[in-house]
Amino acid sequence: MPNPEEKNALLQRYHNVQQRIEQARQKAARKDEVMLLAVSKTKPLWMVETLAKAGQKDFGENYVQEGVEKIQATENRNDLPKLCWHFIGPIQSNKTKLIAQHFDWVHSIDRFKIARRLSEQRPDDKGELQVLIEVNISQEPTKSGVMPQEVLNLAQQISELPHLQLRGLMCIPQKAPTFEAQRAPFQQMRKLLHTLQTALPALPLDTLSMGMSADLEAAIAEGATIVRIGTDLFGARASK
Ligand SMILES: *Cc1c(COP(=O)(O)O)cnc(C)c1O
């Protein structure tokens, strides 16, 4: 159980991150919303409950089992609002069923086989699963995500799947030391989303999930609609 100081420190960090987002949004003269996704991976349930009571609705998890446990522990409770859960980690095909059954969004689609399984395994009463294609925007050989030139083809295939709704793109770019260097891959993402919107005008492609603790300002400057924040919200993680 947390002591009161730990709880207050968490709420203070929440306030600070919200302020950073708001300042970056104003600096970019953005009139649309930027959603804060609280990345709670490896962090205890009390932290999720504390932020949920403070008004946070969207949470991101990287590990299926851990995420499902938190979803089940926070649903159907009259002391908490209804939460929205985003799966943001690498996906193995033997885990798609649990993801399709429990999560609301998936940010890390990087091949058609995974998308098809998620669509097939989505329960009828859950509505369409909201999905993003993960792009390997820095084109690093060992990283997950599809290469930029493959995105349109995958998007077309996903758009045919009945139980998925494609909403846009996600990336984790290579770390960069300066604001301008951070900004370059995010700008490519914005252009890539625009290409998709033009090629597939019937789809509701309104989402760019990009920006983490170290680079959320640069991402917001280039049009991020979801920033995924772990460390600066919950504190450093033990390596896992
Ligand atoms: C862990 C993680 C984050 C959060 O990163 P921080 O640097 O801790 O803010 C965001 N996105 C993904 C995909 C992650 O795995």
PDB file of C-alpha atoms and ligand atoms in Angstrom:
ATOM      1  CA  MET A   1       0.000   0.000   0.000  1.00  0.00           C
ATOM      2  CA  PRO A   2       1.228   3.515  -0.731  1.00  0.00           C
ATOM      3  CA  ASN A   3       1.938   6.043   1.954  1.00  0.00           C
ATOM      4  CA  PRO A   4       0.363   9.502   1.555  1.00  0.00           C
ATOM      5  CA  GLU A   5       3.622  11.041   0.301  1.00  0.00           C
ATOM      6  CA  GLU A   6       3.915   8.510  -2.524  1.00  0.00           C
ATOM      7  CA  LYS A   7       0.353   9.191  -3.544  1.00  0.00           C
ATOM      8  CA  ASN A   8       0.882  12.948  -3.494  1.00  0.00           C
ATOM      9  CA  ALA A   9       4.093  12.629  -5.508  1.00  0.00           C
ATOM     10  CA  LEU A  10       2.199  10.666  -8.171  1.00  0.00           C
ATOM     11  CA  LEU A  11      -0.553  13.272  -8.338  1.00  0.00           C
ATOM     12  CA  GLN A  12       2.051  16.031  -8.574  1.00  0.00           C
ATOM     13  CA  ARG A  13       3.761  14.282 -11.510  1.00  0.00           C
ATOM     14  CA  TYR A  14       0.346  13.847 -13.162  1.00  0.00           C
ATOM     15  CA  HIS A  15      -0.255  17.562 -12.831  1.00  0.00           C
ATOM     16  CA  ASN A  16       3.228  18.362 -14.249  1.00  0.00           C
ATOM     17  CA  VAL A  17       2.766  16.112 -17.286  1.00  0.00           C
ATOM     18  CA  GLN A  18      -0.657  17.612 -17.994  1.00  0.00           C
ATOM     19  CA  GLN A  19       0.931  21.063 -17.868  1.00  0.00           C
ATOM     20  CA  ARG A  20       3.732  20.080 -20.253  1.00  0.00           C
ATOM     21  CA  ILE A  21       1.143  18.768 -22.714  1.00  0.00           C
ATOM     22  CA  GLU A  22      -0.940  21.909 -22.450  1.00  0.00           C
ATOM     23  CA  GLN A  23       2.075  24.189 -22.924  1.00  0.00           C
ATOM     24  CA  ALA A  24       3.276  22.244 -25.958  1.00  0.00           C
ATOM     25  CA  ARG A  25      -0.226  22.335 -27.411  1.00  0.00           C
ATOM     26  CA  GLN A  26      -0.427  26.092 -27.023  1.00  0.00           C
ATOM     27  CA  LYS A  27       3.076  26.612 -28.405  1.00  0.00           C
ATOM     28  CA  ALA A  28       2.076  24.662 -31.501  1.00  0.00           C
ATOM     29  CA  ALA A  29      -1.163  26.680 -31.752  1.00  0.00           C
ATOM     30  CA  ARG A  30      -3.082  23.407 -31.784  1.00  0.00           C
ATOM     31  CA  LYS A  31      -6.828  23.720 -31.371  1.00  0.00           C
ATOM     32  CA  ASP A  32      -7.478  19.985 -31.229  1.00  0.00           C
ATOM     33  CA  GLU A  33      -7.022  17.738 -28.215  1.00  0.00           C
ATOM     34  CA  VAL A  34      -3.896  15.827 -27.225  1.00  0.00           C
ATOM     35  CA  MET A  35      -4.715  12.745 -25.202  1.00  0.00           C
ATOM     36  CA  LEU A  36      -2.467  11.604 -22.389  1.00  0.00           C
ATOM     37  CA  LEU A  37      -2.055   7.831 -22.364  1.00  0.00           C
ATOM     38  CA  ALA A  38      -0.762   6.774 -18.942  1.00  0.00           C
ATOM     39  CA  VAL A  39       1.666   3.894 -19.543  1.00  0.00           C
ATOM     40  CA  SER A  40       1.294   1.861 -16.353  1.00  0.00           C
ATOM     41  CA  LYS A  41       3.381  -1.201 -17.328  1.00  0.00           C
ATOM     42  CA  THR A  42       5.210  -2.786 -14.363  1.00  0.00           C
ATOM     43  CA  LYS A  43       3.501  -0.326 -11.977  1.00  0.00           C
ATOM     44  CA  PRO A  44       1.155  -1.365  -9.157  1.00  0.00           C
ATOM     45  CA  LEU A  45      -2.625  -1.218  -9.257  1.00  0.00           C
ATOM     46  CA  TRP A  46      -2.878   1.516  -6.627  1.00  0.00           C
ATOM     47  CA  MET A  47      -1.191   3.924  -9.054  1.00  0.00           C
ATOM     48  CA  VAL A  48      -3.803   3.197 -11.737  1.00  0.00           C
ATOM     49  CA  GLU A  49      -6.600   3.589  -9.177  1.00  0.00           C
ATOM     50  CA  THR A  50      -5.165   6.861  -7.874  1.00  0.00           C
ATOM     51  CA  LEU A  51      -4.924   8.417 -11.344  1.00  0.00           C
ATOM     52  CA  ALA A  52      -8.347   7.063 -12.336  1.00  0.00           C
ATOM     53  CA  LYS A  53      -9.880   8.774  -9.302  1.00  0.00           C
ATOM     54  CA  ALA A  54      -8.084  11.974 -10.344  1.00  0.00           C
ATOM     55  CA  GLY A  55      -9.771  11.820 -13.762  1.00  0.00           C
ATOM     56  CA  GLN A  56      -7.345   9.835 -15.947  1.00  0.00           C
ATOM     57  CA  LYS A  57      -9.261   7.491 -18.286  1.00  0.00           C
ATOM     58  CA  ASP A  58      -6.729   6.034 -20.746  1.00  0.00           C
ATOM     59  CA  PHE A  59      -4.067   3.543 -19.693  1.00  0.00           C
ATOM     60  CA  GLY A  60      -1.450   1.676 -21.756  1.00  0.00           C
ATOM     61  CA  GLU A  61       0.072  -1.731 -21.074  1.00  0.00           C
ATOM     62  CA  ASN A  62       2.851  -3.699 -22.813  1.00  0.00           C
ATOM     63  CA  TYR A  63       2.439  -7.136 -21.300  1.00  0.00           C
ATOM     64  CA  VAL A  64      -0.800  -9.018 -21.962  1.00  0.00           C
ATOM     65  CA  GLN A  65      -1.141 -10.886 -18.675  1.00  0.00           C
ATOM     66  CA  GLU A  66      -0.338  -7.874 -16.525  1.00  0.00           C
ATOM     67  CA  GLY A  67      -2.712  -5.704 -18.527  1.00  0.00           C
ATOM     68  CA  VAL A  68      -5.603  -8.159 -18.288  1.00  0.00           C
ATOM     69  CA  GLU A  69      -5.137  -8.366 -14.519  1.00  0.00           C
ATOM     70  CA  LYS A  70      -5.372  -4.587 -14.185  1.00  0.00           C
ATOM     71  CA  ILE A  71      -8.384  -4.430 -16.511  1.00  0.00           C
ATOM     72  CA  GLN A  72     -10.242  -7.041 -14.494  1.00  0.00           C
ATOM     73  CA  ALA A  73      -9.322  -5.399 -11.188  1.00  0.00           C
ATOM     74  CA  THR A  74     -10.670  -1.992 -12.279  1.00  0.00           C
ATOM     75  CA  GLU A  75     -13.819  -2.874 -14.254  1.00  0.00           C
ATOM     76  CA  ASN A  76     -17.348  -2.833 -12.857  1.00  0.00           C
ATOM     77  CA  ARG A  77     -16.361  -0.800  -9.825  1.00  0.00           C
ATOM     78  CA  ASN A  78     -18.575   1.971  -8.596  1.00  0.00           C
ATOM     79  CA  ASP A  79     -15.645   3.902  -7.086  1.00  0.00           C
ATOM     80  CA  LEU A  80     -13.923   4.257 -10.494  1.00  0.00           C
ATOM     81  CA  PRO A  81     -14.969   5.708 -13.862  1.00  0.00           C
ATOM     82  CA  LYS A  82     -14.990   3.435 -16.889  1.00  0.00           C
ATOM     83  CA  LEU A  83     -11.407   3.162 -18.144  1.00  0.00           C
ATOM     84  CA  CYS A  84     -10.088   2.712 -21.687  1.00  0.00           C
ATOM     85  CA  TRP A  85      -7.220   0.244 -22.115  1.00  0.00           C
ATOM     86  CA  HIS A  86      -4.608   0.410 -24.877  1.00  0.00           C
ATOM     87  CA  PHE A  87      -2.245  -2.433 -25.759  1.00  0.00           C
ATOM     88  CA  ILE A  88       1.060  -0.906 -26.898  1.00  0.00           C
ATOM     89  CA  GLY A  89       3.615  -3.747 -26.717  1.00  0.00           C
ATOM     90  CA  PRO A  90       4.920  -6.308 -29.202  1.00  0.00           C
ATOM     91  CA  ILE A  91       2.262  -8.915 -30.092  1.00  0.00           C
ATOM     92  CA  GLN A  92       2.848 -12.651 -30.300  1.00  0.00           C
ATOM     93  CA  SER A  93       0.175 -14.534 -32.219  1.00  0.00           C
ATOM     94  CA  ASN A  94      -0.653 -16.774 -29.238  1.00  0.00           C
ATOM     95  CA  LYS A  95      -1.647 -13.643 -27.275  1.00  0.00           C
ATOM     96  CA  THR A  96      -4.066 -12.080 -29.758  1.00  0.00           C
ATOM     97  CA  LYS A  97      -7.157 -13.693 -28.230  1.00  0.00           C
ATOM     98  CA  LEU A  98      -6.651 -12.149 -24.788  1.00  0.00           C
ATOM     99  CA  ILE A  99      -5.922  -8.771 -26.375  1.00  0.00           C
ATOM    100  CA  ALA A 100      -9.052  -8.953 -28.569  1.00  0.00           C
ATOM    101  CA  GLN A 101     -11.195  -9.931 -25.583  1.00  0.00           C
ATOM    102  CA  HIS A 102     -10.043  -7.291 -23.118  1.00  0.00           C
ATOM    103  CA  PHE A 103      -8.494  -4.208 -24.707  1.00  0.00           C
ATOM    104  CA  ASP A 104     -10.155  -1.227 -26.419  1.00  0.00           C
ATOM    105  CA  TRP A 105      -7.210  -0.091 -28.555  1.00  0.00           C
ATOM    106  CA  VAL A 106      -4.083  -1.726 -30.018  1.00  0.00           C
ATOM    107  CA  HIS A 107      -1.214   0.572 -31.094  1.00  0.00           C
ATOM    108  CA  SER A 108       1.293  -2.027 -32.208  1.00  0.00           C
ATOM    109  CA  ILE A 109      -0.058  -3.775 -35.316  1.00  0.00           C
ATOM    110  CA  ASP A 110       2.912  -4.581 -37.543  1.00  0.00           C
ATOM    111  CA  ARG A 111       1.715  -7.436 -39.726  1.00  0.00           C
ATOM    112  CA  PHE A 112      -1.497  -8.570 -41.365  1.00  0.00           C
ATOM    113  CA  LYS A 113      -1.554 -11.959 -39.678  1.00  0.00           C
ATOM    114  CA  ILE A 114      -1.879 -10.302 -36.258  1.00  0.00           C
ATOM    115  CA  ALA A 115      -4.588  -7.927 -37.473  1.00  0.00           C
ATOM    116  CA  ARG A 116      -6.587 -10.801 -38.985  1.00  0.00           C
ATOM    117  CA  ARG A 117      -6.414 -12.831 -35.781  1.00  0.00           C
ATOM    118  CA  LEU A 118      -7.487  -9.837 -33.676  1.00  0.00           C
ATOM    119  CA  SER A 119     -10.476  -9.294 -35.971  1.00  0.00           C
ATOM    120  CA  GLU A 120     -11.471 -12.971 -35.906  1.00  0.00           C
ATOM    121  CA  GLN A 121     -11.154 -13.154 -32.123  1.00  0.00           C
ATOM    122  CA  ARG A 122     -12.905  -9.892 -31.247  1.00  0.00           C
ATOM    123  CA  PRO A 123     -16.077 -10.737 -29.262  1.00  0.00           C
ATOM    124  CA  ASP A 124     -19.273  -9.535 -30.977  1.00  0.00           C
ATOM    125  CA  ASP A 125     -20.480  -7.580 -27.944  1.00  0.00           C
ATOM    126  CA  LYS A 126     -17.281  -5.517 -27.639  1.00  0.00           C
ATOM    127  CA  GLY A 127     -17.612  -3.367 -30.760  1.00  0.00           C
ATOM    128  CA  GLU A 128     -14.765  -2.749 -33.181  1.00  0.00           C
ATOM    129  CA  LEU A 129     -11.244  -2.854 -31.804  1.00  0.00           C
ATOM    130  CA  GLN A 130      -9.539   0.503 -32.510  1.00  0.00           C
ATOM    131  CA  VAL A 131      -6.118  -0.096 -34.054  1.00  0.00           C
ATOM    132  CA  LEU A 132      -2.984   1.733 -35.166  1.00  0.00           C
ATOM    133  CA  ILE A 133      -0.178   0.556 -37.429  1.00  0.00           C
ATOM    134  CA  GLU A 134       3.242   0.737 -35.779  1.00  0.00           C
ATOM    135  CA  VAL A 135       5.762   2.309 -38.149  1.00  0.00           C
ATOM    136  CA  ASN A 136       9.521   1.722 -37.905  1.00  0.00           C
ATOM    137  CA  ILE A 137       9.994   5.371 -38.783  1.00  0.00           C
ATOM    138  CA  SER A 138      13.734   5.482 -38.078  1.00  0.00           C
ATOM    139  CA  GLN A 139      14.127   2.319 -40.205  1.00  0.00           C
ATOM    140  CA  GLU A 140      16.160   0.463 -37.585  1.00  0.00           C
ATOM    141  CA  PRO A 141      16.774  -3.178 -38.622  1.00  0.00           C
ATOM    142  CA  THR A 142      16.140  -4.680 -35.166  1.00  0.00           C
ATOM    143  CA  LYS A 143      13.032  -2.664 -34.271  1.00  0.00           C
ATOM    144  CA  SER A 144       9.401  -3.651 -34.617  1.00  0.00           C
ATOM    145  CA  GLY A 145       6.992  -1.823 -36.886  1.00  0.00           C
ATOM    146  CA  VAL A 146       6.522  -1.789 -40.645  1.00  0.00           C
ATOM    147  CA  MET A 147       8.733   0.248 -42.921  1.00  0.00           C
ATOM    148  CA  PRO A 148       7.159   3.518 -44.111  1.00  0.00           C
ATOM    149  CA  GLN A 149       6.836   2.282 -47.702  1.00  0.00           C
ATOM    150  CA  GLU A 150       4.778  -0.732 -46.540  1.00  0.00           C
ATOM    151  CA  VAL A 151       2.223   1.196 -44.508  1.00  0.00           C
ATOM    152  CA  LEU A 152      -0.306   1.906 -47.258  1.00  0.00           C
ATOM    153  CA  ASN A 153      -0.501  -1.713 -48.339  1.00  0.00           C
ATOM    154  CA  LEU A 154      -1.051  -2.937 -44.774  1.00  0.00           C
ATOM    155  CA  ALA A 155      -3.629  -0.203 -44.146  1.00  0.00           C
ATOM    156  CA  GLN A 156      -5.601  -1.320 -47.204  1.00  0.00           C
ATOM    157  CA  GLN A 157      -5.608  -4.910 -45.975  1.00  0.00           C
ATOM    158  CA  ILE A 158      -6.645  -3.947 -42.444  1.00  0.00           C
ATOM    159  CA  SER A 159      -9.473  -1.783 -43.759  1.00  0.00           C
ATOM    160  CA  GLU A 160     -11.158  -4.968 -45.061  1.00  0.00           C
ATOM    161  CA  LEU A 161     -11.330  -6.597 -41.622  1.00  0.00           C
ATOM    162  CA  PRO A 162     -14.838  -6.443 -40.104  1.00  0.00           C
ATOM    163  CA  HIS A 163     -14.025  -6.158 -36.393  1.00  0.00           C
ATOM    164  CA  LEU A 164     -11.162  -3.665 -36.537  1.00  0.00           C
ATOM    165  CA  GLN A 165     -11.305   0.086 -37.038  1.00  0.00           C
ATOM    166  CA  LEU A 166      -8.037   1.539 -38.341  1.00  0.00           C
ATOM    167  CA  ARG A 167      -7.487   4.952 -36.722  1.00  0.00           C
ATOM    168  CA  GLY A 168      -3.926   5.889 -37.659  1.00  0.00           C
ATOM    169  CA  LEU A 169      -0.255   5.367 -36.881  1.00  0.00           C
ATOM    170  CA  MET A 170       2.117   4.869 -33.959  1.00  0.00           C
ATOM    171  CA  CYS A 171       5.917   5.038 -33.695  1.00  0.00           C
ATOM    172  CA  ILE A 172       8.844   4.810 -31.297  1.00  0.00           C
ATOM    173  CA  PRO A 173      11.649   6.708 -33.071  1.00  0.00           C
ATOM    174  CA  GLN A 174      15.332   6.407 -32.379  1.00  0.00           C
ATOM    175  CA  LYS A 175      16.422   8.548 -29.410  1.00  0.00           C
ATOM    176  CA  ALA A 176      17.637  11.978 -30.481  1.00  0.00           C
ATOM    177  CA  PRO A 177      19.495  14.624 -28.487  1.00  0.00           C
ATOM    178  CA  THR A 178      17.840  17.870 -29.609  1.00  0.00           C
ATOM    179  CA  PHE A 179      14.336  19.131 -30.179  1.00  0.00           C
ATOM    180  CA  GLU A 180      14.909  19.554 -33.916  1.00  0.00           C
ATOM    181  CA  ALA A 181      16.374  16.068 -34.271  1.00  0.00           C
ATOM    182  CA  GLN A 182      13.426  14.605 -32.346  1.00  0.00           C
ATOM    183  CA  ARG A 183      11.036  16.469 -34.559  1.00  0.00           C
ATOM    184  CA  ALA A 184      12.195  15.040 -37.911  1.00  0.00           C
ATOM    185  CA  PRO A 185      10.731  11.509 -37.601  1.00  0.00           C
ATOM    186  CA  PHE A 186       7.500  12.902 -36.140  1.00  0.00           C
ATOM    187  CA  GLN A 187       7.184  15.143 -39.169  1.00  0.00           C
ATOM    188  CA  GLN A 188       7.583  12.103 -41.425  1.00  0.00           C
ATOM    189  CA  MET A 189       4.799  10.419 -39.449  1.00  0.00           C
ATOM    190  CA  ARG A 190       2.510  13.373 -39.992  1.00  0.00           C
ATOM    191  CA  LYS A 191       3.162  13.246 -43.742  1.00  0.00           C
ATOM    192  CA  LEU A 192       2.626   9.495 -43.802  1.00  0.00           C
ATOM    193  CA  LEU A 193      -0.748   9.845 -42.083  1.00  0.00           C
ATOM    194  CA  HIS A 194      -1.691  12.501 -44.610  1.00  0.00           C
ATOM    195  CA  THR A 195      -0.810  10.132 -47.458  1.00  0.00           C
ATOM    196  CA  LEU A 196      -3.065   7.484 -45.915  1.00  0.00           C
ATOM    197  CA  GLN A 197      -5.919   9.929 -45.416  1.00  0.00           C
ATOM    198  CA  THR A 198      -5.754  10.875 -49.082  1.00  0.00           C
ATOM    199  CA  ALA A 199      -5.529   7.275 -50.307  1.00  0.00           C
ATOM    200  CA  LEU A 200      -8.244   5.909 -47.978  1.00  0.00           C
ATOM    201  CA  PRO A 201     -10.714   8.779 -47.497  1.00  0.00           C
ATOM    202  CA  ALA A 202     -13.482   6.558 -46.126  1.00  0.00           C
ATOM    203  CA  LEU A 203     -11.504   5.639 -43.003  1.00  0.00           C
ATOM    204  CA  PRO A 204     -11.545   7.740 -39.786  1.00  0.00           C
ATOM    205  CA  LEU A 205      -7.752   8.229 -39.745  1.00  0.00           C
ATOM    206  CA  ASP A 206      -7.486  10.801 -36.971  1.00  0.00           C
ATOM    207  CA  THR A 207      -4.764   9.429 -34.681  1.00  0.00           C
ATOM    208  CA  LEU A 208      -1.001   9.853 -34.357  1.00  0.00           C
ATOM    209  CA  SER A 209       0.288   8.020 -31.271  1.00  0.00           C
ATOM    210  CA  MET A 210       3.783   9.438 -30.786  1.00  0.00           C
ATOM    211  CA  GLY A 211       5.845  11.091 -28.079  1.00  0.00           C
ATOM    212  CA  MET A 212       7.018   9.625 -24.761  1.00  0.00           C
ATOM    213  CA  SER A 213       8.501  11.154 -21.600  1.00  0.00           C
ATOM    214  CA  ALA A 214      11.641  12.463 -23.330  1.00  0.00           C
ATOM    215  CA  ASP A 215      10.126  13.843 -26.532  1.00  0.00           C
ATOM    216  CA  LEU A 216       6.465  14.659 -25.999  1.00  0.00           C
ATOM    217  CA  GLU A 217       6.968  18.352 -26.868  1.00  0.00           C
ATOM    218  CA  ALA A 218       8.482  17.561 -30.281  1.00  0.00           C
ATOM    219  CA  ALA A 219       5.704  15.057 -31.001  1.00  0.00           C
ATOM    220  CA  ILE A 220       2.977  17.545 -30.120  1.00  0.00           C
ATOM    221  CA  ALA A 221       4.658  20.148 -32.339  1.00  0.00           C
ATOM    222  CA  GLU A 222       4.197  17.693 -35.253  1.00  0.00           C
ATOM    223  CA  GLY A 223       0.597  16.794 -34.525  1.00  0.00           C
ATOM    224  CA  ALA A 224       0.601  13.924 -32.020  1.00  0.00           C
ATOM    225  CA  THR A 225      -2.964  13.233 -30.860  1.00  0.00           C
ATOM    226  CA  ILE A 226      -1.914  10.650 -28.236  1.00  0.00           C
ATOM    227  CA  VAL A 227       1.280  10.896 -26.170  1.00  0.00           C
ATOM    228  CA  ARG A 228       2.296   7.759 -24.250  1.00  0.00           C
ATOM    229  CA  ILE A 229       3.898   8.654 -20.931  1.00  0.00           C
ATOM    230  CA  GLY A 230       5.387   6.189 -18.455  1.00  0.00           C
ATOM    231  CA  THR A 231       8.496   7.352 -16.602  1.00  0.00           C
ATOM    232  CA  ASP A 232       7.593  11.005 -16.045  1.00  0.00           C
ATOM    233  CA  LEU A 233       4.202   9.975 -14.683  1.00  0.00           C
ATOM    234  CA  PHE A 234       4.871   6.842 -12.642  1.00  0.00           C
ATOM    235  CA  GLY A 235       8.605   7.162 -11.948  1.00  0.00           C
ATOM    236  CA  ALA A 236      11.458   5.067 -13.325  1.00  0.00           C
ATOM    237  CA  ARG A 237      10.806   1.393 -14.040  1.00  0.00           C
ATOM    238  CA  ALA A 238      12.896  -1.499 -12.812  1.00  0.00           C
ATOM    239  CA  SER A 239      14.203  -3.219 -15.948  1.00  0.00           C
ATOM    240  CA  LYS A 240      12.064  -6.161 -17.004  1.00  0.00           C
TER     241      LYS A 240
HETATM  242  C1  LIG B   1       7.243   2.071 -22.061  1.00  0.00           C
HETATM  243  C2  LIG B   1       6.609   2.675 -23.272  1.00  0.00           C
HETATM  244  C3  LIG B   1       6.230   4.035 -23.273  1.00  0.00           C
HETATM  245  C4  LIG B   1       6.513   4.993 -22.140  1.00  0.00           C
HETATM  246  O1  LIG B   1       7.841   5.399 -22.208  1.00  0.00           O
HETATM  247  P1  LIG B   1       8.470   6.449 -21.157  1.00  0.00           P
HETATM  248  O2  LIG B   1       9.745   6.852 -21.792  1.00  0.00           O
HETATM  249  O3  LIG B   1       8.646   5.711 -19.880  1.00  0.00           O
HETATM  250  O4  LIG B   1       7.513   7.586 -21.030  1.00  0.00           O
HETATM  251  C5  LIG B   1       5.592   4.507 -24.418  1.00  0.00           C
HETATM  252  N1  LIG B   1       5.335   3.711 -25.479  1.00  0.00           N
HETATM  253  C6  LIG B   1       5.689   2.415 -25.504  1.00  0.00           C
HETATM  254  C7  LIG B   1       5.377   1.598 -26.702  1.00  0.00           C
HETATM  255  C8  LIG B   1       6.343   1.864 -24.407  1.00  0.00           C
HETATM  256  O5  LIG B   1       6.704   0.571 -24.461  1.00  0.00           O
END
